[in-house]
Structure formats: C-alpha cells, structure tokens
Amino acid sequence: MRKKLFILAVMGSLVSAGLIYTAELEAKDRARTTISLIKYMTDDEGYDAFLKILNQKVSIIKQTLGGEKGFEYIRDLYIEKTEGAPSDYEKVWRDTLSLALLNSSTEKRGSKILLTSDAYLYDLKGSLPRNHIVLEQLYSTSDYRRTRDTYAALTYYALAMDAKRMGLGAYIVTRYLQEAYSLSKDIRPRDENDEVALLIGAIQSELKSLKDKGQSQ
Amino acid sequence: MKTLTIQALMITVLILAFVTMAPVDANSSVGLIVARFDGNGALAKNVQAVLHLMIWQTLRKAPTPNPQKLDFGESIIEWADYDLDSQSHSAAEKLATDIKLQMTLWGNVLPYGDGVVVQTNLSIPRYDDGRIKQPEIWIVSLRAAGQDYRIEADIPRRYYEFAPIILTSEVVRTYSSPGAVKMYRNKDMIPPPIGILGDYFKAIRHEGDKVLVVSKNTGTGWIHLPKLSSQRNEVVDFAGGLIRVYRGDWDGAFDLMKRVIRNQQAPTTLKVDAYLFQALAKTRQGKSPDEELRKAHELSPYSSAVVIYDIMNDLEQLSRDLLDSNEGGNVTEKAKSRARLIEDKVKENRYLFPENDVWLKSVIEVAERVR
C-alpha cells in the first residue's frame, strides 16, 4: 500500500513537473502582446486623453506592421487596465504575459498637468540600464507629439526585445527597432535627467549589436 | 431603306456605348480622398475642407513654363461627407478602393490640454486601380546571362502618420461653427460675405491662399484658406508630392518632397521617404540619385526600404552596363564590378530581410549571373 502511494506520489510529481514545464515552455514561446496599465492615485483630468493617445498608437502599430509576414501576431496587441500595489507589479507583469507595465498618473504642477509613467519592462529591458524608466510629459498641445512618439518608441522597443526572447528572425527584431529608432530621432530629451534618453540609448545599442552580428555572419 | 436606318442607328448606339464604356484616360487619372475627420463636429469638418483645398492647390496638369509640352493628365481631390467605418488604415483603404482612387487622408481632431490637435494619416492601398502605368513603382528590366529579369520595388510604405497639427487658438475660435468658411464675391474679400462654403463645393482656381470655388449653397465666390497652425505642416506637401509621383510629374514631386525634407517638424520617417521619392524622381529623369540615397541612409541606417532603393539604383546602372556588354557579346568588366558591388551590399544588409525574401533572391541571382 505504502509502495503504491509512493509510486502515485512520484507520478503526481512528474505530472506536475510536466505541467509546470509545459506552462513555462508556452510562456516562453508565446508572444507578449499586452500592455498593462495601472492608474495610480490620479485625477481624471488628462488621464483619459492620455489613454486615448495610447490606444490610438497601439492601433496604428498593429495596422502598420500586423499585415506583414512574420508580424501577424501583433494584431493581438492591446492595452489592459489593471490594478496592483507596487510590490506586485512584477507578478502582474509575469502573470499577464505583459510586454510592459505602465504605472501612470497625472499631477498638477502650477497651471500645468504632468503625466508621469513608471514603465516596467523587467526581462525585456535589453540594453536599458535597469528594468524600468520614468517618462514625463505635460498634458499640453506642446507635448502631444512627444507623448505619442515616446510611448510608441517604448512599445516598439519592447516588441523587439520580446521578438529577440522568442528567437524570431533578426529582420523582425530589426524592423521593430528601426521603427523605434525613427521615432526616437524626433524626441529630444528635456534635460540630463530625462530618462527617455535611456530608451533612446538602448534602441541605438540594440541596433548596433544586431548590425555587428548580422554583418559578421 | 428602313433597314439601313435601323443599321445606322444600331451602329450609332454601339459607338455611343463604346464611348461610354471606355475608361476616362485611366492611364493618367490619379486621386486622393479626404475622409471625414473624427471628433469635434464643425471644427473637424472645417479642418477637413481646408486640408482638402490645400492639397488641391498642389495639383498641376503641366509645369509652368512647359517647353517640353508635358501633360500629367487628370487628378482628383475628393472629400467624403460620411464617416469612415472605423478610424483605421483598412477602412481608409476601402474608401479609396471603393471609388477607384489611390489614397485616403484621414484623421481626427482632439482637444488636448490647453488646445486642440489634428492627427492626420495617409493610407495608400495597392490594388488594380485601372491605370496602365504605375510610375510610383520602380521597375528595372535587364537581361543577365541569357535570362530576362524584371525587378520591382514598391513605394517605401503604404501607411503614413504625420506630425500633429496644433491648431492656433484663432482657428479653433473661428472655425468651430458650421458656417465658418465664408465666401466673398471678389478675391479682395471685401465684406459682407455672399454666403458660406457648405458641404458641397468644387474648387476652380487659386491665387496664393485664396481659392475660387463653386458651392452648392452659395454659387461662385472666393474663400480664404487660413493657416491652421503657427508652423507649416508637412501633410499637404507630402500628399501633394506623392500625387505628383503617381502622375510621373518628377520635377514637381522633387520640389514638394524638398519642402518636406526642409520642414523641421516633419517626422524622420517622412523625411527618409521624401529622399527616396526624390531619388526615384531623379532616376526617372536620367540623373544620379546618389546624394538623396546617401542622405536617406544617414537618417535611417537600418531601413530595408533605403537598402532596396539603393540597390535598385545599382540595378538600374547594371542594366545599362549590360546593354553595352550585350552589344559586344561579352559582359564588360564594369558590369561585373557593379554585380560584385551589389553582392557586397546584399551581404552587408542581409539581416534586414526575411530568409526567403523574393526580391532579394532575384537580386542575388542577377548579381551571380553577371559576376
């Protein structure tokens, strides 16, 4: 009886291990197409317009590349509003198979409204010096384009890093980075503390390394 | 006698039917439709009307002066008085293909913070639009080692997103009511206005920022096109330039693309493609596009579209080298050297293309046969 139980236990462990392995394998092979958005202690003023920009940008990215061979999977790209305490962010990012997790808020600064996002990329940070960067823009027509282009560049960068993680062709990774690169050329860091510069540097570094690798083959 | 009359009538009917069925110079007719803009009702409608007329101003049937007696044929700028099925490139493409035009300008008007922005997009579907020639497609035909090749390069991209237009507060204030675009009897615009532009109108001619129109509401009169933004936007120049590319108006296309390149606000993606269209224009005129290609590469060193245009230029020259070779029977050293250069470029940029890329395969085959 004890022997039987032991065998069943071993079999059970093997099945669980198998399930875990399969789940890990699926997670590894599955493209990350969710951008998780956490609204962090914020007023509505500016936030809805910010959300509209994000949705428009994601829609344009899907349409721009989703029709091309090898890029079909990004038609599933979408923004999901979610919740969670800062200590849970990484778990949320992993559980929801997110490309990026944005913790976004708006805040009054004098007569202006500041839009701030902590953008977490975790394992998809690539050449970024850390797993998250802080992005800041004014809720103002003067910063509309900057907001639009910064989040688009971030999304393309994350898609590139995910394509790299999945071992997709170099041309796919390069194509995403190329789009991010073109956008980044139109974004000027506001000052030396502006962390968008970290994103721009990471895009350039990844492209250079792809080129070096591509030309050495 | 009666039989003859019936026969004559039948022939007349057949001739008329033939005339009616014949395409209206499908070879040269090129057009763009401006879709209804999403967002703030009257303001969106007026912005749509102004952009429509501004692009219309860039049309030309022939250059001035015209010593070569060129004729670029007909072109049309339409505007839709109904909403797109969705705010998407696919809906915009459907709108253009449904009415057999080549491109759709669409967008939305969005209040943002302290003002209002206009976001514009251009969708250019690829489909059989009935034109006999497609000047926008770069085609090189050549014969390498007894084999005929026809290598094509499509336009760099078919979806464009422009820099947002930040409307001046004056434009927002003035153009937020339905009857805001006023018509005047004379072009000096002396009040009072004779009526409003309304939804249905046709532009006749323009002088600077003033346009003579025939409106269903008001009849014939002049309107003034306002500056939408304090900074010149590239939408009109790029869309107008692209129409000129589609019509084979190479000098005209080059000029409008130059304005896009010089525009500090224009997105890098558009500037790169403006250089590529300039390169195509120069090639079509028998000039060297090397400078434009170099500048496109400087701006976008990882773009496969730039590599494609660069190699198309090499193939263009190779086709001429091969003509020299074929006359003499042997492939000249110049042609062989050009083929090796193409091979080097392919090797250097191979990582930018999918493994089984058809275009790249053809290029490699041509180069291998010549070298």
CSV table of C-alpha atoms in Angstrom, one decimal, chain A residues 46 49-50 52-53 56-57 59-60 63-65 69 112 115 138-145 147-149 170-172 174-175 178-179 181-183 185-186 204 207-208 210-212 214-215 217, chain B residues 38 87-90 106 108 110-117 119 121 157 159 161-164 166 264-269 297-304 347-355:
chain,number,residue,atom,x,y,z
A,46,GLY,CA,-5.7,64.5,-18.7
A,49,ALA,CA,-6.8,61.9,-23.2
A,50,PHE,CA,-3.5,60.1,-22.4
A,52,LYS,CA,-6.8,57.8,-26.0
A,53,ILE,CA,-3.3,58.6,-27.3
A,56,GLN,CA,-4.5,55.2,-31.0
A,57,LYS,CA,-0.8,54.5,-31.0
A,59,SER,CA,-3.9,50.6,-33.0
A,60,ILE,CA,-1.6,52.3,-35.6
A,63,GLN,CA,-2.0,48.2,-38.5
A,64,THR,CA,1.4,49.3,-39.7
A,65,LEU,CA,3.1,46.0,-39.2
A,69,LYS,CA,4.6,38.4,-43.0
A,112,LYS,CA,0.0,72.7,-16.0
A,115,LEU,CA,1.7,63.0,-17.0
A,138,LEU,CA,3.0,67.8,-19.9
A,139,TYR,CA,-0.7,67.4,-20.7
A,140,SER,CA,-0.4,70.2,-23.3
A,141,THR,CA,-0.5,70.5,-27.1
A,142,SER,CA,3.2,71.3,-27.0
A,143,ASP,CA,3.9,67.8,-25.6
A,144,TYR,CA,1.3,65.9,-27.6
A,145,ARG,CA,3.7,64.6,-30.2
A,147,THR,CA,3.9,61.8,-25.6
A,148,ARG,CA,2.7,59.9,-28.7
A,149,ASP,CA,6.2,59.2,-30.0
A,170,ALA,CA,16.8,39.2,-36.9
A,171,TYR,CA,14.8,41.1,-39.6
A,172,ILE,CA,11.8,41.1,-37.2
A,174,THR,CA,15.5,45.0,-36.5
A,175,ARG,CA,12.2,46.2,-38.0
A,178,GLN,CA,14.1,50.6,-36.8
A,179,GLU,CA,10.6,52.0,-36.2
A,181,TYR,CA,14.8,54.5,-33.9
A,182,SER,CA,13.0,56.7,-36.4
A,183,LEU,CA,10.6,57.9,-33.7
A,185,LYS,CA,15.2,60.7,-33.7
A,186,ASP,CA,12.3,63.1,-33.3
A,204,GLN,CA,20.7,52.5,-30.6
A,207,LEU,CA,20.5,48.1,-33.3
A,208,LYS,CA,24.3,48.4,-33.4
A,210,LEU,CA,22.3,43.5,-34.4
A,211,LYS,CA,24.2,45.1,-37.2
A,212,ASP,CA,27.6,43.9,-35.9
A,214,GLY,CA,24.4,40.5,-38.9
A,215,GLN,CA,27.5,41.6,-40.8
A,217,GLN,CA,27.6,36.1,-40.3
B,38,ASP,CA,-13.3,62.2,-36.4
B,87,GLN,CA,-10.6,55.1,-37.6
B,88,SER,CA,-8.2,52.7,-39.3
B,89,HIS,CA,-6.0,52.3,-42.3
B,90,SER,CA,-8.1,49.4,-43.5
B,106,TRP,CA,-7.9,60.7,-42.7
B,108,ASN,CA,-9.2,63.2,-36.0
B,110,LEU,CA,-8.7,66.1,-30.5
B,111,PRO,CA,-8.9,68.6,-27.6
B,112,TYR,CA,-5.7,68.2,-25.7
B,113,GLY,CA,-4.7,70.1,-22.6
B,114,ASP,CA,-4.6,73.8,-23.5
B,115,GLY,CA,-5.7,73.4,-27.1
B,116,VAL,CA,-6.7,71.3,-30.0
B,117,VAL,CA,-4.6,68.9,-32.1
B,119,GLN,CA,-3.8,64.0,-36.1
B,121,ASN,CA,-2.8,59.7,-41.5
B,157,ARG,CA,5.5,52.3,-47.2
B,159,TYR,CA,0.7,53.8,-44.2
B,161,GLU,CA,1.4,59.1,-39.8
B,162,PHE,CA,2.0,62.8,-39.9
B,163,ALA,CA,3.2,65.2,-37.2
B,164,PRO,CA,0.2,66.5,-35.3
B,166,ILE,CA,-1.6,72.1,-33.3
B,264,GLN,CA,11.9,70.9,-39.2
B,265,GLN,CA,8.6,69.5,-37.8
B,266,ALA,CA,8.3,66.6,-40.3
B,267,PRO,CA,8.9,63.2,-38.8
B,268,THR,CA,12.1,61.4,-39.7
B,269,THR,CA,10.2,58.5,-41.4
B,297,HIS,CA,20.8,56.2,-45.4
B,298,GLU,CA,22.3,58.8,-43.0
B,299,LEU,CA,18.9,59.4,-41.5
B,300,SER,CA,17.9,55.8,-41.4
B,301,PRO,CA,20.8,53.4,-41.5
B,302,TYR,CA,18.8,50.3,-40.6
B,303,SER,CA,16.0,50.7,-43.1
B,304,SER,CA,15.4,47.9,-45.5
B,347,LYS,CA,25.8,40.6,-47.8
B,348,GLU,CA,26.1,43.7,-45.6
B,349,ASN,CA,22.3,44.2,-45.2
B,350,ARG,CA,21.1,40.6,-45.4
B,351,TYR,CA,20.0,40.7,-41.8
B,352,LEU,CA,17.3,43.3,-42.6
B,353,PHE,CA,15.4,40.8,-44.8
B,354,PRO,CA,13.4,37.6,-44.2
B,355,GLU,CA,15.2,34.4,-45.2
